[in-house]
PDB file of C-alpha atoms in Angstrom:
ATOM      1  CA  MET A   1       0.000   0.000   0.000  1.00 71.00           C
ATOM      2  CA  SER A   2       2.904   2.366   0.671  1.00 74.00           C
ATOM      3  CA  ILE A   3       3.927   2.026  -2.988  1.00 77.00           C
ATOM      4  CA  LEU A   4       0.537   3.359  -4.061  1.00 74.00           C
ATOM      5  CA  THR A   5       0.270   6.168  -1.505  1.00 72.00           C
ATOM      6  CA  GLY A   6       3.817   7.515  -1.781  1.00 74.00           C
ATOM      7  CA  SER A   7       5.258   9.587  -4.579  1.00 77.00           C
ATOM      8  CA  TRP A   8       7.229   7.761  -7.223  1.00 83.00           C
ATOM      9  CA  PRO A   9      10.705   8.861  -8.270  1.00 89.00           C
ATOM     10  CA  TRP A  10      11.167  10.437 -11.687  1.00 90.00           C
ATOM     11  CA  TYR A  11      13.082   7.440 -13.038  1.00 94.00           C
ATOM     12  CA  ILE A  12       9.986   5.248 -12.554  1.00 92.00           C
ATOM     13  CA  ALA A  13       7.134   7.669 -13.271  1.00 88.00           C
ATOM     14  CA  GLY A  14       8.824   9.292 -16.286  1.00 88.00           C
ATOM     15  CA  PRO A  15       9.411   6.089 -18.262  1.00 91.00           C
ATOM     16  CA  LEU A  16       5.886   4.869 -17.437  1.00 89.00           C
ATOM     17  CA  ILE A  17       4.437   8.070 -18.874  1.00 86.00           C
ATOM     18  CA  GLY A  18       6.840   7.872 -21.802  1.00 86.00           C
ATOM     19  CA  LEU A  19       5.744   4.326 -22.604  1.00 89.00           C
ATOM     20  CA  MET A  20       2.263   5.672 -23.311  1.00 85.00           C
ATOM     21  CA  VAL A  21       3.541   7.155 -26.594  1.00 84.00           C
ATOM     22  CA  PRO A  22       4.627   3.933 -28.333  1.00 87.00           C
ATOM     23  CA  LEU A  23       1.723   2.054 -26.777  1.00 89.00           C
ATOM     24  CA  LEU A  24      -0.823   4.473 -28.232  1.00 85.00           C
ATOM     25  CA  LEU A  25       0.921   4.493 -31.605  1.00 85.00           C
ATOM     26  CA  LEU A  26       1.053   0.696 -31.720  1.00 89.00           C
ATOM     27  CA  LEU A  27      -2.547   0.234 -30.581  1.00 85.00           C
ATOM     28  CA  GLY A  28      -4.098   2.316 -33.288  1.00 84.00           C
ATOM     29  CA  ASN A  29      -1.989   5.286 -34.346  1.00 85.00           C
ATOM     30  CA  ARG A  30      -3.407   7.403 -31.519  1.00 83.00           C
ATOM     31  CA  HIS A  31      -1.862  10.611 -30.188  1.00 80.00           C
ATOM     32  CA  PHE A  32      -1.483  11.351 -26.490  1.00 78.00           C
ATOM     33  CA  GLY A  33      -3.057  14.587 -25.287  1.00 80.00           C
ATOM     34  CA  LEU A  34      -6.021  15.758 -23.268  1.00 85.00           C
ATOM     35  CA  SER A  35      -6.917  19.252 -24.419  1.00 85.00           C
ATOM     36  CA  SER A  36      -8.730  18.002 -27.515  1.00 85.00           C
ATOM     37  CA  ASN A  37     -11.339  16.370 -25.270  1.00 88.00           C
ATOM     38  CA  LEU A  38     -13.117  19.690 -24.786  1.00 85.00           C
ATOM     39  CA  ARG A  39     -13.600  19.864 -28.552  1.00 86.00           C
ATOM     40  CA  HIS A  40     -14.903  16.283 -28.610  1.00 89.00           C
ATOM     41  CA  ILE A  41     -17.372  17.005 -25.794  1.00 89.00           C
ATOM     42  CA  CYS A  42     -18.596  20.163 -27.538  1.00 87.00           C
ATOM     43  CA  ALA A  43     -18.973  18.314 -30.844  1.00 88.00           C
ATOM     44  CA  ALA A  44     -20.973  15.580 -29.107  1.00 89.00           C
ATOM     45  CA  CYS A  45     -23.189  17.763 -26.924  1.00 89.00           C
ATOM     46  CA  LEU A  46     -23.723  21.106 -28.639  1.00 84.00           C
ATOM     47  CA  PRO A  47     -26.149  21.398 -31.542  1.00 79.00           C
ATOM     48  CA  VAL A  48     -23.861  23.899 -33.287  1.00 80.00           C
ATOM     49  CA  LYS A  49     -23.124  23.524 -36.971  1.00 82.00           C
ATOM     50  CA  ALA A  50     -19.768  25.297 -36.754  1.00 86.00           C
ATOM     51  CA  PRO A  51     -17.159  23.719 -39.049  1.00 87.00           C
ATOM     52  CA  PHE A  52     -14.766  23.326 -36.112  1.00 85.00           C
ATOM     53  CA  PHE A  53     -17.222  20.950 -34.415  1.00 86.00           C
ATOM     54  CA  SER A  54     -18.358  19.159 -37.587  1.00 86.00           C
ATOM     55  CA  TYR A  55     -16.361  15.959 -37.541  1.00 87.00           C
ATOM     56  CA  ASP A  56     -16.841  12.380 -36.383  1.00 88.00           C
ATOM     57  CA  TRP A  57     -16.071  12.775 -32.695  1.00 88.00           C
ATOM     58  CA  LYS A  58     -16.952   9.114 -32.077  1.00 89.00           C
ATOM     59  CA  LYS A  59     -13.600   8.112 -33.596  1.00 88.00           C
ATOM     60  CA  GLU A  60     -11.992   9.925 -30.662  1.00 86.00           C
ATOM     61  CA  SER A  61     -14.170   8.367 -27.958  1.00 88.00           C
ATOM     62  CA  TRP A  62     -11.136   6.449 -26.689  1.00 88.00           C
ATOM     63  CA  ASN A  63      -9.633   9.808 -25.633  1.00 88.00           C
ATOM     64  CA  LEU A  64     -12.824  10.706 -23.748  1.00 91.00           C
ATOM     65  CA  LEU A  65     -12.616   7.363 -21.921  1.00 92.00           C
ATOM     66  CA  PHE A  66      -8.951   8.063 -21.169  1.00 88.00           C
ATOM     67  CA  ALA A  67      -9.874  11.442 -19.643  1.00 91.00           C
ATOM     68  CA  ALA A  68     -12.747   9.870 -17.703  1.00 94.00           C
ATOM     69  CA  GLY A  69     -10.277   7.304 -16.359  1.00 94.00           C
ATOM     70  CA  ILE A  70      -8.032  10.105 -15.135  1.00 91.00           C
ATOM     71  CA  VAL A  71     -10.948  11.747 -13.315  1.00 94.00           C
ATOM     72  CA  ILE A  72     -12.162   8.463 -11.826  1.00 96.00           C
ATOM     73  CA  GLY A  73      -8.624   7.492 -10.842  1.00 91.00           C
ATOM     74  CA  GLY A  74      -8.166  10.872  -9.157  1.00 89.00           C
ATOM     75  CA  LEU A  75     -11.395  10.444  -7.221  1.00 92.00           C
ATOM     76  CA  ILE A  76     -10.414   6.958  -6.103  1.00 89.00           C
ATOM     77  CA  ALA A  77      -6.951   8.103  -5.100  1.00 84.00           C
ATOM     78  CA  SER A  78      -8.262  11.140  -3.207  1.00 81.00           C
ATOM     79  CA  THR A  79     -10.775   9.090  -1.238  1.00 86.00           C
ATOM     80  CA  LEU A  80      -9.122   5.707  -0.705  1.00 83.00           C
ATOM     81  CA  LEU A  81      -5.418   6.529  -0.860  1.00 79.00           C
ATOM     82  CA  ALA A  82      -5.367  10.044   0.586  1.00 73.00           C
ATOM     83  CA  ASP A  83      -2.851  10.945   3.236  1.00 70.00           C
ATOM     84  CA  LYS A  84      -4.960  12.357   6.065  1.00 70.00           C
ATOM     85  CA  GLY A  85      -2.047  14.279   7.556  1.00 69.00           C
ATOM     86  CA  PRO A  86      -1.335  17.928   6.860  1.00 67.00           C
ATOM     87  CA  SER A  87       0.020  18.894   3.473  1.00 67.00           C
ATOM     88  CA  SER A  88       3.758  19.218   3.373  1.00 74.00           C
ATOM     89  CA  ILE A  89       5.624  21.710   1.251  1.00 80.00           C
ATOM     90  CA  HIS A  90       9.236  22.833   1.263  1.00 83.00           C
ATOM     91  CA  PRO A  91       9.940  24.941   4.360  1.00 86.00           C
ATOM     92  CA  GLN A  92      11.338  27.843   2.315  1.00 90.00           C
ATOM     93  CA  LEU A  93       8.196  27.910   0.181  1.00 86.00           C
ATOM     94  CA  ALA A  94       6.049  27.841   3.333  1.00 84.00           C
ATOM     95  CA  VAL A  95       7.914  30.888   4.704  1.00 89.00           C
ATOM     96  CA  GLU A  96       7.628  32.765   1.394  1.00 89.00           C
ATOM     97  CA  MET A  97       3.913  32.001   1.042  1.00 88.00           C
ATOM     98  CA  ALA A  98       3.284  32.981   4.685  1.00 89.00           C
ATOM     99  CA  GLY A  99       4.703  36.396   3.757  1.00 90.00           C
ATOM    100  CA  TYR A 100       1.795  36.682   1.308  1.00 89.00           C
ATOM    101  CA  GLY A 101      -0.706  35.519   3.950  1.00 87.00           C
ATOM    102  CA  VAL A 102      -1.059  32.053   2.434  1.00 87.00           C
ATOM    103  CA  THR A 103      -0.831  28.901   4.545  1.00 83.00           C
ATOM    104  CA  TYR A 104      -1.104  25.212   3.720  1.00 74.00           C
ATOM    105  CA  ALA A 105      -3.003  23.943   6.742  1.00 66.00           C
ATOM    106  CA  GLN A 106      -4.802  20.732   5.784  1.00 65.00           C
ATOM    107  CA  ALA A 107      -5.475  21.042   2.070  1.00 66.00           C
ATOM    108  CA  PRO A 108      -3.243  20.565  -0.952  1.00 69.00           C
ATOM    109  CA  LEU A 109      -4.443  23.949  -2.234  1.00 80.00           C
ATOM    110  CA  PRO A 110      -4.365  26.951   0.094  1.00 85.00           C
ATOM    111  CA  ALA A 111      -7.864  27.914   1.184  1.00 81.00           C
ATOM    112  CA  GLU A 112      -6.910  31.613   1.174  1.00 84.00           C
ATOM    113  CA  LEU A 113      -6.650  31.438  -2.627  1.00 87.00           C
ATOM    114  CA  PHE A 114      -8.888  28.618  -3.835  1.00 86.00           C
ATOM    115  CA  ASN A 115     -12.424  28.686  -2.456  1.00 88.00           C
ATOM    116  CA  TRP A 116     -15.791  30.147  -3.442  1.00 91.00           C
ATOM    117  CA  PRO A 117     -15.522  33.381  -1.430  1.00 92.00           C
ATOM    118  CA  ALA A 118     -12.006  34.007  -2.799  1.00 90.00           C
ATOM    119  CA  LEU A 119     -13.360  33.701  -6.336  1.00 91.00           C
ATOM    120  CA  PHE A 120     -15.132  37.038  -5.877  1.00 93.00           C
ATOM    121  CA  THR A 121     -11.960  38.913  -4.928  1.00 92.00           C
ATOM    122  CA  LEU A 122      -9.541  40.472  -7.402  1.00 94.00           C
ATOM    123  CA  LYS A 123      -6.830  38.002  -6.425  1.00 92.00           C
ATOM    124  CA  GLY A 124      -9.161  35.006  -6.776  1.00 91.00           C
ATOM    125  CA  PHE A 125     -10.573  36.266 -10.063  1.00 94.00           C
ATOM    126  CA  LEU A 126      -7.081  36.696 -11.525  1.00 94.00           C
ATOM    127  CA  LEU A 127      -5.883  33.295 -10.348  1.00 93.00           C
ATOM    128  CA  MET A 128      -8.953  31.190 -11.136  1.00 93.00           C
ATOM    129  CA  ILE A 129     -10.930  32.900 -13.901  1.00 94.00           C
ATOM    130  CA  ALA A 130      -8.312  34.886 -15.808  1.00 95.00           C
ATOM    131  CA  GLY A 131      -5.721  32.134 -15.270  1.00 93.00           C
ATOM    132  CA  GLY A 132      -8.115  29.448 -16.504  1.00 91.00           C
ATOM    133  CA  PHE A 133      -8.969  31.520 -19.560  1.00 92.00           C
ATOM    134  CA  LEU A 134      -5.289  32.055 -20.358  1.00 92.00           C
ATOM    135  CA  VAL A 135      -4.524  28.349 -19.993  1.00 90.00           C
ATOM    136  CA  GLY A 136      -7.413  27.468 -22.308  1.00 87.00           C
ATOM    137  CA  PHE A 137      -6.469  30.165 -24.822  1.00 89.00           C
ATOM    138  CA  GLY A 138      -2.806  29.164 -24.746  1.00 88.00           C
ATOM    139  CA  THR A 139      -3.652  25.516 -25.205  1.00 88.00           C
ATOM    140  CA  ARG A 140      -5.761  26.281 -28.256  1.00 84.00           C
ATOM    141  CA  TYR A 141      -3.249  28.780 -29.645  1.00 88.00           C
ATOM    142  CA  ALA A 142      -0.374  26.307 -29.227  1.00 89.00           C
ATOM    143  CA  GLY A 143      -2.388  23.540 -30.861  1.00 87.00           C
ATOM    144  CA  GLY A 144      -2.305  21.314 -27.806  1.00 88.00           C
ATOM    145  CA  CYS A 145      -1.543  20.955 -24.138  1.00 88.00           C
ATOM    146  CA  THR A 146       1.663  20.215 -22.289  1.00 86.00           C
ATOM    147  CA  SER A 147       1.059  16.473 -22.371  1.00 83.00           C
ATOM    148  CA  GLY A 148       0.387  16.474 -26.091  1.00 87.00           C
ATOM    149  CA  HIS A 149       3.400  18.591 -26.985  1.00 91.00           C
ATOM    150  CA  ALA A 150       5.946  17.697 -24.304  1.00 89.00           C
ATOM    151  CA  ILE A 151       5.265  13.973 -24.226  1.00 87.00           C
ATOM    152  CA  MET A 152       3.891  13.050 -27.627  1.00 87.00           C
ATOM    153  CA  GLY A 153       5.264  15.808 -29.842  1.00 89.00           C
ATOM    154  CA  LEU A 154       8.825  15.796 -28.511  1.00 89.00           C
ATOM    155  CA  SER A 155       9.040  12.024 -28.715  1.00 85.00           C
ATOM    156  CA  ASN A 156       8.101  12.327 -32.397  1.00 86.00           C
ATOM    157  CA  LEU A 157      10.739  15.061 -32.892  1.00 91.00           C
ATOM    158  CA  GLN A 158       8.170  17.656 -33.953  1.00 93.00           C
ATOM    159  CA  TRP A 159       9.569  21.180 -34.171  1.00 95.00           C
ATOM    160  CA  PRO A 160       6.271  22.911 -33.192  1.00 93.00           C
ATOM    161  CA  SER A 161       6.165  20.791 -30.033  1.00 93.00           C
ATOM    162  CA  LEU A 162       9.684  21.864 -29.083  1.00 95.00           C
ATOM    163  CA  VAL A 163       8.743  25.518 -29.551  1.00 95.00           C
ATOM    164  CA  ALA A 164       5.494  25.063 -27.604  1.00 93.00           C
ATOM    165  CA  THR A 165       7.229  23.215 -24.752  1.00 94.00           C
ATOM    166  CA  CYS A 166       9.903  25.912 -24.488  1.00 95.00           C
ATOM    167  CA  CYS A 167       7.149  28.550 -24.384  1.00 93.00           C
ATOM    168  CA  PHE A 168       5.230  26.567 -21.726  1.00 93.00           C
ATOM    169  CA  MET A 169       8.357  26.409 -19.584  1.00 94.00           C
ATOM    170  CA  ALA A 170       9.237  30.085 -20.087  1.00 96.00           C
ATOM    171  CA  GLY A 171       5.660  31.091 -19.280  1.00 93.00           C
ATOM    172  CA  GLY A 172       5.738  28.971 -16.134  1.00 93.00           C
ATOM    173  CA  PHE A 173       8.993  30.548 -14.937  1.00 96.00           C
ATOM    174  CA  ILE A 174       7.709  34.075 -15.652  1.00 96.00           C
ATOM    175  CA  MET A 175       4.406  33.373 -13.928  1.00 95.00           C
ATOM    176  CA  ALA A 176       5.926  31.753 -10.838  1.00 92.00           C
ATOM    177  CA  ASN A 177       8.685  34.301 -10.336  1.00 94.00           C
ATOM    178  CA  LEU A 178       7.251  37.607 -11.594  1.00 95.00           C
ATOM    179  CA  VAL A 179       3.474  37.582 -12.018  1.00 95.00           C
ATOM    180  CA  LEU A 180       2.355  35.378  -9.099  1.00 94.00           C
ATOM    181  CA  PRO A 181       4.194  37.399  -6.425  1.00 94.00           C
ATOM    182  CA  PHE A 182       2.553  40.554  -7.825  1.00 94.00           C
ATOM    183  CA  ILE A 183      -0.908  38.949  -7.699  1.00 94.00           C
ATOM    184  CA  LEU A 184      -0.347  37.589  -4.183  1.00 93.00           C
ATOM    185  CA  HIS A 185       0.495  41.106  -2.951  1.00 91.00           C
ATOM    186  CA  LEU A 186      -2.942  42.370  -4.066  1.00 87.00           C
TER     187      LEU A 186
END
């Protein structure tokens, strides 16, 4: 049970994720990625005749099942395999976040930032609504998500995936080191 509840080292988890690429290619020339599922759901559920949603989404139902498996697996892990102790983060990060008035008491996400009342503050709006919009826009603009580009695209030596992955990383560094501290001071 400790194998399931503990974190796995990179040299185990990384190759397991990486093995998804040849497995998907061998099992039906499928491409790994999750962001396209929103398009599949919209094509299946919305009665819109837009050309972007006019395709046979049923051919991609395997990807919807894959995403559903991730959600179900997350629910199972959070209920059956959850560590009931307090969340642990690096002590230096805890001190830095405390300077912004953010603590990690019992939840993996700080309640000062991620809850319904916080959504209606400027800080919460920027982090949850504006941030979610930017992630969705960036995913669509880049032609895929981090898993599609960084795992699938790089393994296939695709130049656009290298550019997108470099931009994802640069954006993450800029956000974490420049933009997030500004937002947390609001």
